[in-house]
XYZ file of C-alpha atoms in Angstrom:
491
model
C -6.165 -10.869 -26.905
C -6.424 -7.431 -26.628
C -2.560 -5.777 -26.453
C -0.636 -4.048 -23.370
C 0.600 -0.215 -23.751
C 3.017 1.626 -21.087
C 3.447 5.359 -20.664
C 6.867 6.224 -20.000
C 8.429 9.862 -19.371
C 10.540 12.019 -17.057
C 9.057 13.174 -14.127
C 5.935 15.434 -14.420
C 5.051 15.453 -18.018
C 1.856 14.063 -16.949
C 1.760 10.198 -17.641
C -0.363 9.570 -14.591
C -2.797 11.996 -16.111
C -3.142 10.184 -19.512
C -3.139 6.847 -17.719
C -6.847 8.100 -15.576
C -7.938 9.389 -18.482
C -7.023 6.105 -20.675
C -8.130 4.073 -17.685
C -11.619 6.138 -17.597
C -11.421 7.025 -13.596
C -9.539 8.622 -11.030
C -6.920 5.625 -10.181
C -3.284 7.126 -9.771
C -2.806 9.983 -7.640
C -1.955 12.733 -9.443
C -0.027 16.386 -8.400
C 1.928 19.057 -9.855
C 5.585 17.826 -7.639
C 7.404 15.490 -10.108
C 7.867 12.010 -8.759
C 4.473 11.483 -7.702
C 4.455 7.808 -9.289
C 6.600 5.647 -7.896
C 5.069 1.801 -8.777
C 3.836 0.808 -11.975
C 0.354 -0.218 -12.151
C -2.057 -1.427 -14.444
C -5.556 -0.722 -15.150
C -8.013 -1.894 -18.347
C -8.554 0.680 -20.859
C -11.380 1.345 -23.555
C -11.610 4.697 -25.714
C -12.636 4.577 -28.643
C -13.655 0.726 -29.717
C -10.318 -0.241 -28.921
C -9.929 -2.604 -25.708
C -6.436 -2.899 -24.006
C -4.099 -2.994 -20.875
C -2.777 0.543 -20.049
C 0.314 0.616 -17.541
C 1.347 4.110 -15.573
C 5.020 4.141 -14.362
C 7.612 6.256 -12.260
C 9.404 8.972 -14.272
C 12.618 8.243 -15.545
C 15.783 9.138 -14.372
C 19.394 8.581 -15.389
C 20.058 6.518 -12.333
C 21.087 2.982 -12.291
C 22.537 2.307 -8.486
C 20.602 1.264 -5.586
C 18.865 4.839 -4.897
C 15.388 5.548 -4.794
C 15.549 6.802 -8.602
C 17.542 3.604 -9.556
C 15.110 1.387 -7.737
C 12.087 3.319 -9.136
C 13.880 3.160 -13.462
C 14.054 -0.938 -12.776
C 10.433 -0.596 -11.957
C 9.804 1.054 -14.858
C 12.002 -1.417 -16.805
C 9.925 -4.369 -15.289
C 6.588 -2.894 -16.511
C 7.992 -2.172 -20.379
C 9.259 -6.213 -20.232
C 5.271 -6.080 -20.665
C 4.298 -3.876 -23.429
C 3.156 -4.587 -27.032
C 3.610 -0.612 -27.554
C 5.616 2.294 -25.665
C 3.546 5.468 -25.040
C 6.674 7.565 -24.861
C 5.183 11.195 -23.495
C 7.090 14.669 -23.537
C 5.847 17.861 -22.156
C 5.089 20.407 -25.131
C 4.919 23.182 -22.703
C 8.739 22.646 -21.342
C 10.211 21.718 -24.581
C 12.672 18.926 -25.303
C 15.414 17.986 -22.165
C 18.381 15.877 -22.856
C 16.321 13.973 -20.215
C 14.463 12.902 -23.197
C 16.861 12.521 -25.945
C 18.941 10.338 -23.660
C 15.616 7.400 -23.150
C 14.867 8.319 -26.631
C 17.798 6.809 -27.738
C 17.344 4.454 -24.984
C 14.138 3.373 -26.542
C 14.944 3.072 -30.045
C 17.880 0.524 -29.039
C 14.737 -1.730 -27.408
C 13.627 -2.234 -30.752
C 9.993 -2.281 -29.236
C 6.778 -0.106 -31.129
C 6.966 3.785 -29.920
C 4.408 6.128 -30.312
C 5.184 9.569 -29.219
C 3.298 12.357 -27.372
C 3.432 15.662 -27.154
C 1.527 16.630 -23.971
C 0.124 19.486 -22.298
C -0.820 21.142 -25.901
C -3.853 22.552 -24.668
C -5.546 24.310 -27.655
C -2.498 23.617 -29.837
C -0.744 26.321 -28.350
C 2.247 24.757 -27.522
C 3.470 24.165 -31.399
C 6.902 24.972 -30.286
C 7.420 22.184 -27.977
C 5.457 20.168 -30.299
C 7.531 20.444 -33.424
C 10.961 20.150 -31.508
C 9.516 16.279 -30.148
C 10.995 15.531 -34.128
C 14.304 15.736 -33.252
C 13.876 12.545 -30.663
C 13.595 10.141 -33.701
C 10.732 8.244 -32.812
C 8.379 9.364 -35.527
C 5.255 12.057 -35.738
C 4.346 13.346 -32.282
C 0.881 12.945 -31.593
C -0.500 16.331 -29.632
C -3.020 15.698 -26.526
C -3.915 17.531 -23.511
C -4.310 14.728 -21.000
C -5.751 16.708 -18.940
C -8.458 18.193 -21.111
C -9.205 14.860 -22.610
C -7.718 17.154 -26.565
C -6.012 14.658 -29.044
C -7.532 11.168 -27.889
C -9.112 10.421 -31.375
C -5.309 11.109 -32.550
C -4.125 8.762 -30.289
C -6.952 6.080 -30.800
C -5.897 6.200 -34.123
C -2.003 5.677 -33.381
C -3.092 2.499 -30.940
C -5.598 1.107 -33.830
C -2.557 -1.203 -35.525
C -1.579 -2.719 -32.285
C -5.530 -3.815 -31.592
C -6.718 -7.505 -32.422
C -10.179 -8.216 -33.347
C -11.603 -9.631 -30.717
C -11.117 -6.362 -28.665
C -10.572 -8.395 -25.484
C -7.967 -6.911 -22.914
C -5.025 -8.933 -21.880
C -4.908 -11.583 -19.074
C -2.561 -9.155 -17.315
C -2.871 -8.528 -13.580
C -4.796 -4.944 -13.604
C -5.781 -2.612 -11.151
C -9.685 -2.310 -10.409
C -10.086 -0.536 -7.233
C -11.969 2.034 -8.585
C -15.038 -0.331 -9.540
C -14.120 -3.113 -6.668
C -18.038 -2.411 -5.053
C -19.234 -4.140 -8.271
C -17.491 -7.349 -6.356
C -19.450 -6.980 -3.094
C -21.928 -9.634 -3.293
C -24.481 -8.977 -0.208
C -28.161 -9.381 0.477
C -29.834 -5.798 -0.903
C -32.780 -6.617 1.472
C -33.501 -3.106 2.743
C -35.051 -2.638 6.379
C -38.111 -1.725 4.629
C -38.438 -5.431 2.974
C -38.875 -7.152 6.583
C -42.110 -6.296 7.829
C -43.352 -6.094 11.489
C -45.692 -9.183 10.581
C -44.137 -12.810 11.031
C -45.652 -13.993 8.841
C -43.742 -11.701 6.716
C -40.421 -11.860 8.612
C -40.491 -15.660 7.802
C -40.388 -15.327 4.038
C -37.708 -12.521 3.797
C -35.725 -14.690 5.737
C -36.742 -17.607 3.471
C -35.561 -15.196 0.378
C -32.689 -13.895 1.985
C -31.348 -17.278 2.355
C -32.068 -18.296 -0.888
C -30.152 -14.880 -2.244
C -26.992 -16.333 0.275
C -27.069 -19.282 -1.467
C -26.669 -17.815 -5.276
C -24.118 -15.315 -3.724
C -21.952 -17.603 -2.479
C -22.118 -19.511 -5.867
C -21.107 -16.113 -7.563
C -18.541 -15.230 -4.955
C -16.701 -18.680 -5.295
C -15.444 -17.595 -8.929
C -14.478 -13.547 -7.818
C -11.335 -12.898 -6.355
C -10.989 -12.496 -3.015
C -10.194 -8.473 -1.886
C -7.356 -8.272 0.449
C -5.850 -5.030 1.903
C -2.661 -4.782 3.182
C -2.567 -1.810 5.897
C -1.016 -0.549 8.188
C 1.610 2.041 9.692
C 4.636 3.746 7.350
C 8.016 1.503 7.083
C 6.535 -2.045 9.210
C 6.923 -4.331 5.709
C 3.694 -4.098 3.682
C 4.990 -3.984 0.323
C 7.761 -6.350 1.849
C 4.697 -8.893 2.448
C 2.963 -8.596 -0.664
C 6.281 -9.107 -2.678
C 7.040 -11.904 -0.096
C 3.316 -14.048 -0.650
C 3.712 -13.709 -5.165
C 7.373 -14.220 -5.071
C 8.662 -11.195 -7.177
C 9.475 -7.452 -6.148
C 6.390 -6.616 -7.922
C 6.520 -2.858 -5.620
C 9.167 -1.109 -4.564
C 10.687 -1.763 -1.001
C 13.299 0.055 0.638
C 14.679 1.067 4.487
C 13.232 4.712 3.762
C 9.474 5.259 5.031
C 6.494 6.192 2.989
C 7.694 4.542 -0.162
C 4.133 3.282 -1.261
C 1.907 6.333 -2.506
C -0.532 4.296 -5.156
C -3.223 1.566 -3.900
C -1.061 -1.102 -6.129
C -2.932 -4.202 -6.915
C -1.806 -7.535 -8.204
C -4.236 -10.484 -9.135
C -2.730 -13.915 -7.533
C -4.189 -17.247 -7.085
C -3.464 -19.666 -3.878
C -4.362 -22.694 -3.603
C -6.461 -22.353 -6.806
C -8.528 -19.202 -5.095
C -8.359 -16.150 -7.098
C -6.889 -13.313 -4.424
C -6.604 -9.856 -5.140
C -3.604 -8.390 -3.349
C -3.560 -4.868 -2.984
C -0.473 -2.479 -1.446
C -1.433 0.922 0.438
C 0.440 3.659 1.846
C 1.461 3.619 5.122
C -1.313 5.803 7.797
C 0.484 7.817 10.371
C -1.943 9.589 12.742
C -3.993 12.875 11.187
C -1.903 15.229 13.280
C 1.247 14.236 11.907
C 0.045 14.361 7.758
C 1.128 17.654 6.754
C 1.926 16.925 3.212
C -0.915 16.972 0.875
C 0.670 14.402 -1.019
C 0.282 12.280 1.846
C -3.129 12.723 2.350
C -4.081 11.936 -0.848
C -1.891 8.530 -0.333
C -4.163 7.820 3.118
C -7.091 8.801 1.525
C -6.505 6.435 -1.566
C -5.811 3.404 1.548
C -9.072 4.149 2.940
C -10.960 4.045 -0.105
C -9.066 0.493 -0.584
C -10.193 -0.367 2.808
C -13.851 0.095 2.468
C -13.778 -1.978 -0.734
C -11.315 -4.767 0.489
C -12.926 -8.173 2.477
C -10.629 -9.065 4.360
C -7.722 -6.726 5.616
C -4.177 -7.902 7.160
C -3.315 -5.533 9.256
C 0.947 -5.341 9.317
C 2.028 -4.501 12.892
C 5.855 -3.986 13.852
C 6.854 -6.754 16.574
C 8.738 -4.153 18.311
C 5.630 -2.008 18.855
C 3.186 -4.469 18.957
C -1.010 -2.502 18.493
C 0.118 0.969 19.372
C -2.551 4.305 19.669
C -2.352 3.886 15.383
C -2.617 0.517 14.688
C -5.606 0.239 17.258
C -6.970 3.330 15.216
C -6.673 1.616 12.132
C -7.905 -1.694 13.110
C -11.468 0.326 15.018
C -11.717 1.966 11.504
C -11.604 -1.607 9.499
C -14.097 -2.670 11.853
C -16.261 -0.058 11.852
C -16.372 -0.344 7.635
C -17.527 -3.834 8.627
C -14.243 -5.595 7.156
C -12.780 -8.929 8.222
C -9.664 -8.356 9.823
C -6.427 -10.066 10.505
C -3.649 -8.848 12.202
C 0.102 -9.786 10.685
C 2.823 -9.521 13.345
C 5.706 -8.765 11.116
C 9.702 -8.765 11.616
C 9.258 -11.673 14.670
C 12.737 -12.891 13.379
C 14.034 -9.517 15.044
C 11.774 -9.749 18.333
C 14.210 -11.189 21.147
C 11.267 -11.206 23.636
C 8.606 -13.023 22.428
C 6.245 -13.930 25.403
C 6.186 -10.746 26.442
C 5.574 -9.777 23.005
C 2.846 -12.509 23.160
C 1.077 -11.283 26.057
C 1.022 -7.638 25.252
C -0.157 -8.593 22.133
C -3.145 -10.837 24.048
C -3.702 -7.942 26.684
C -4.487 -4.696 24.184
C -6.530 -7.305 21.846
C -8.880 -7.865 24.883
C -9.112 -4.961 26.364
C -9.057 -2.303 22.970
C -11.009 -4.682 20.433
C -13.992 -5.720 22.599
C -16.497 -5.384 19.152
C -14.382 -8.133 17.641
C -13.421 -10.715 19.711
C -11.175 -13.507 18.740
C -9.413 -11.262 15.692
C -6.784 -13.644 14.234
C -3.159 -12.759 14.113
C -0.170 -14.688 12.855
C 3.429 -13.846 13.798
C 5.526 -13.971 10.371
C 8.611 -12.716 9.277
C 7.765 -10.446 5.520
C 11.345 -10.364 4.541
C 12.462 -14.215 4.799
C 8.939 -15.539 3.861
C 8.186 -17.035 7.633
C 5.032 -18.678 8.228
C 2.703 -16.523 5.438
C 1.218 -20.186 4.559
C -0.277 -19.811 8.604
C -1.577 -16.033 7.717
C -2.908 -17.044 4.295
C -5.007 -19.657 6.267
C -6.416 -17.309 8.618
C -7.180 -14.846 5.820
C -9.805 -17.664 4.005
C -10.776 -18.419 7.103
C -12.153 -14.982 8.481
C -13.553 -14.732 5.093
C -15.659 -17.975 5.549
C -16.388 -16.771 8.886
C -17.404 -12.764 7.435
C -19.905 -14.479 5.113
C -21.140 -17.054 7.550
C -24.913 -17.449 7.377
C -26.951 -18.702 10.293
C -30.661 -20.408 9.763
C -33.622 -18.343 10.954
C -34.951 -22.002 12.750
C -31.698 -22.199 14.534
C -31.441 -18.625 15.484
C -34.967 -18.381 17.325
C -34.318 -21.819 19.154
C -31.191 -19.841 20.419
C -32.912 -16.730 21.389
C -35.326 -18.839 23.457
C -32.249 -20.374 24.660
C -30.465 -17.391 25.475
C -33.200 -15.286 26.974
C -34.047 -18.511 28.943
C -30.975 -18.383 30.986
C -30.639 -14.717 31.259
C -33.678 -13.148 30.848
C -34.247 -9.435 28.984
C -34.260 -6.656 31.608
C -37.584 -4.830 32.903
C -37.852 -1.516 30.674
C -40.392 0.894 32.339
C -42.164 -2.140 34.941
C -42.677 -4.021 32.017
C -40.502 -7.085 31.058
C -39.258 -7.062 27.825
C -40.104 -9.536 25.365
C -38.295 -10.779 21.711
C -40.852 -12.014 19.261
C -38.328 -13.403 16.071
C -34.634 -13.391 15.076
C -33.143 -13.678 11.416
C -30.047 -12.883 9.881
C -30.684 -10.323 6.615
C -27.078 -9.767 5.548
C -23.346 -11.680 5.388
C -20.242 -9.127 4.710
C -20.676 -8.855 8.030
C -23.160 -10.769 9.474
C -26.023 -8.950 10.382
C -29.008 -10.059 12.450
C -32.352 -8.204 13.030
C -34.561 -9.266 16.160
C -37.670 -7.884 16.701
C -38.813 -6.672 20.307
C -41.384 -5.044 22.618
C -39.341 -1.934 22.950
C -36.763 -0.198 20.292
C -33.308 -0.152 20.567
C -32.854 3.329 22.849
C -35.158 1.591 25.485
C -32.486 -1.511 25.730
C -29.981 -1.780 28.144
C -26.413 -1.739 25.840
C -24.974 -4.069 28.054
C -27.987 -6.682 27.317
C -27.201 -6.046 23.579
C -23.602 -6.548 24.114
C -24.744 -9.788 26.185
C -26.577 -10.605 23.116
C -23.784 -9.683 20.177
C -21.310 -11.730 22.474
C -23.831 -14.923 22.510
C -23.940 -14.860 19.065
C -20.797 -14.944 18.754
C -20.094 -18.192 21.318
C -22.969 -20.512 19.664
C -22.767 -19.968 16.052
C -18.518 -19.387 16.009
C -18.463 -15.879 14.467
C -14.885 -14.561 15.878
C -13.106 -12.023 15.204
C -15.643 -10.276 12.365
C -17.900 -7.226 13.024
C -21.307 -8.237 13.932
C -24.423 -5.934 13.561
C -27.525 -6.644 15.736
C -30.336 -4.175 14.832
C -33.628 -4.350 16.827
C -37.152 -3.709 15.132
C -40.381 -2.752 17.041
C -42.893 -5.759 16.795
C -46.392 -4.547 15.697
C -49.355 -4.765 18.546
C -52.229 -6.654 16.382
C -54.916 -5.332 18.716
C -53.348 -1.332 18.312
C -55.853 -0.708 15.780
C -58.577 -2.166 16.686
């Protein structure tokens, strides 16, 4: 198996830096403050033929209490309980700190494999810096520029002892998020593929149900994507920490703690999950840190990649102007939602809790009716069995795919009790129904007329039909109308 190395360091030397470019993309956010990195992740590496686990962590500090720092150096001291080798960096540019003597020493008492860097030695200018890294004791420094990609055949060659043969990476939990569309296993029948013709329409539906079936083979063995969002301080990292049983990110009573997308691969009732921690969203007016927008930004990238996101509400402020902002945006990204009511151990009120809950669902979340929520307490583990439930089912439900046959002897059905409106004298008439994606499910019905000459609320009437007969609730459904071809236009 392929072998696990963490970058360690004080504050801003740049670890997060060499951990992208080790990593190969963009996947810790990265800025000139110190402090930046707060959670250690993990992401697979390759550079040059070598194959391993790389692991970013918070900069160290001489702290050991319950503070933010002391919380954030027992992070760090989980993620080296991991590592084959220590990538122990120093900034060439600032010199040696006592900072770094004092985890130097630190280090060498570990007794585990340390290779040192010298960083920031862009051009080789900074030999200063780079000759006083000798005095730390932990061998020849090796000089790189992280963030001009200078020194990495140096480095490959400092990793090469620690490689096996096979070259595989380890089975560690890693992040992916940066290549989590590869996962999304849909139908890529384009509009182009389902022709005006029926006859045609009939066997792109026949092919895009044979492409469900092999999907859902393939999806079966992938782990499920789940996103846990919501607003700053109401128990996210709390919850994910809760469902794997170990404070695998940090927690704490101050707000905005998580700035990285953190990941963590789980299984549940043998059904690989990926878990995946974001930072809290406050609304746009209120971000004036650029730090924090690049935390939101990173949530919303998780959030268009995710399946199925758990939205973590507050019980004491139960679907406010944000979370009803956040939950239209999963929707509209076509994401299963479910909606975790956390800290109901605190809530003294609950039926009224209940109903306002009920009331805003109904009346601000028309396009998803039925959304599943689960009232849980995060912090003493209460009912997350009940959420995990409603997670796989939404799923199920979010790739749900409904036979063409059964569709059109619905329409008939449908249009039969209520039938389409007249659109310019004429009555309007639906010639065929099928269903050419899941992830959400998406239906395409061809009519007399195009979509701008439809009444919306006989579309909504529609949407909310298909909804009733064929038990889609609480996903995003997309009903797209085609213009049947006249046979006698031509002629």
């Amino acid at each position: 198996m392929g072998f696990t190395a963490v970058i360690i360091g004080r504050p801003n030397v740049g670890k997060s830096t060499l951990f992208n470019r080790l990593a190969g993309r963009r996947l810790a956010l990265v800025d000139d403050a110190p402090g930046v990195t707060r959670d250690w992740r993990a992401a697979p590496a390759r550079i040059g033929g070598l194959a391993f686990t790389i692991i970013d962590t918070a900069g160290l500090e001489d702290a050991e209490d319950d503070s933010l720092e002391g919380r954030m150096r027992r992070q760090t001291e989980q993620a080296l309980e991991r590592a084959d080798v220590v990538l122990m960096l120093v900034d060439a540019r600032t010199g040696i700190t006592s900072v770094d003597q004092h985890f130097a020493t630190w280090l060498r008492k570990t007794g585990r494999p340390v290779i040192l860097i010298a960083n920031k030695c862009e051009g080789r200018r900074e030999l200063a810096g780079l000759f006083e890294a000798y005095e730390l004791g932990l061998g020849e420094p090796v000089a790189v520029s992280a963030a001009h990609g200078e020194g990495m055949a140096e480095l490959v060659q400092a990793l090469a002892p620690f490689s096996d043969k096979d070259g595989e990476s380890d089975a560690l939990t890693v992040d992916s998020n940066g290549d989590e569309s590869r996962l999304e296993i849909i139908d890529d029948l384009t509009d182009s593929e389902f022709s005006d013709d029926i006859l045609d329409d009939e066997q792109a539906a026949a092919q895009a149900e044979a492409a469900a079936e092999a999907a859902a083979l393939a999806a079966a063995a992938r782990p499920l994507q789940l996103a846990i969002v919501g607003r700053p301080n109401v128990g996210k990292s709390t919850l994910l920490n809760s469902l794997i049983g170990e404070q695998r990110v940090l927690t704490g009573p101050e707000a905005g703690m998580t700035r990285d997308a953190i990941s963590v691969d789980w299984r549940w009732k043998d059904r690989p999950l990926r878990l995946v921690d974001t930072a809290g969203m406050r609304r746009k007016a209120r971000i004036d840190d650029r730090l924090e927008r690049m935390a939101v930004s990173d949530a919303l990238r998780v959030i268009r990649m995710a399946h199925v996101v758990v939205l973590t509400l507050d019980a004491a402020a139960i679907l406010d102007k944000q979370d009803l902002t956040i939950a239209r945006m999963v929707l509209s990204e076509g994401r299963a939602l479910v909606l975790a009511v956390n800290k109901w151990d605190e809530t003294k009120n609950r039926k009224a809790a209940l109903e306002t809950l009920r009331d805003r669902l109904e009346s601000a979340l028309p396009q998803a009716r039925g959304v599943p929520w689960v009232t849980i307490s995060a912090l003493r583990s209460h009912n997350l069995d009940t959420l995990l439930d409603a997670v796989l089912e939404t799923y199920r439900v979010w790739n749900q795919r409904v036979p063409t046959a059964q569709l059109n002897r619905w329409l008939i059905e449908i249009t039969g009790h209520h039938p389409p409106p007249l659109v310019s004298g004429r009555r309007l008439k639906f010639r065929y129904m099928t269903q050419i994606k899941t992830r959400p499910p998406t239906f395409a019905l061809w009519a007399s007329k195009t979509a701008d000459e439809i009444p919306d609320a006989y579309l909504r009437y529609l949407t909310q039909g298909l909804r009733n007969a064929f038990a889609l609730p609480g996903v995003p459904l997309r009903l797209y109308l085609r213009k049947a071809r006249n046979p006698y236009a031509d002629s």
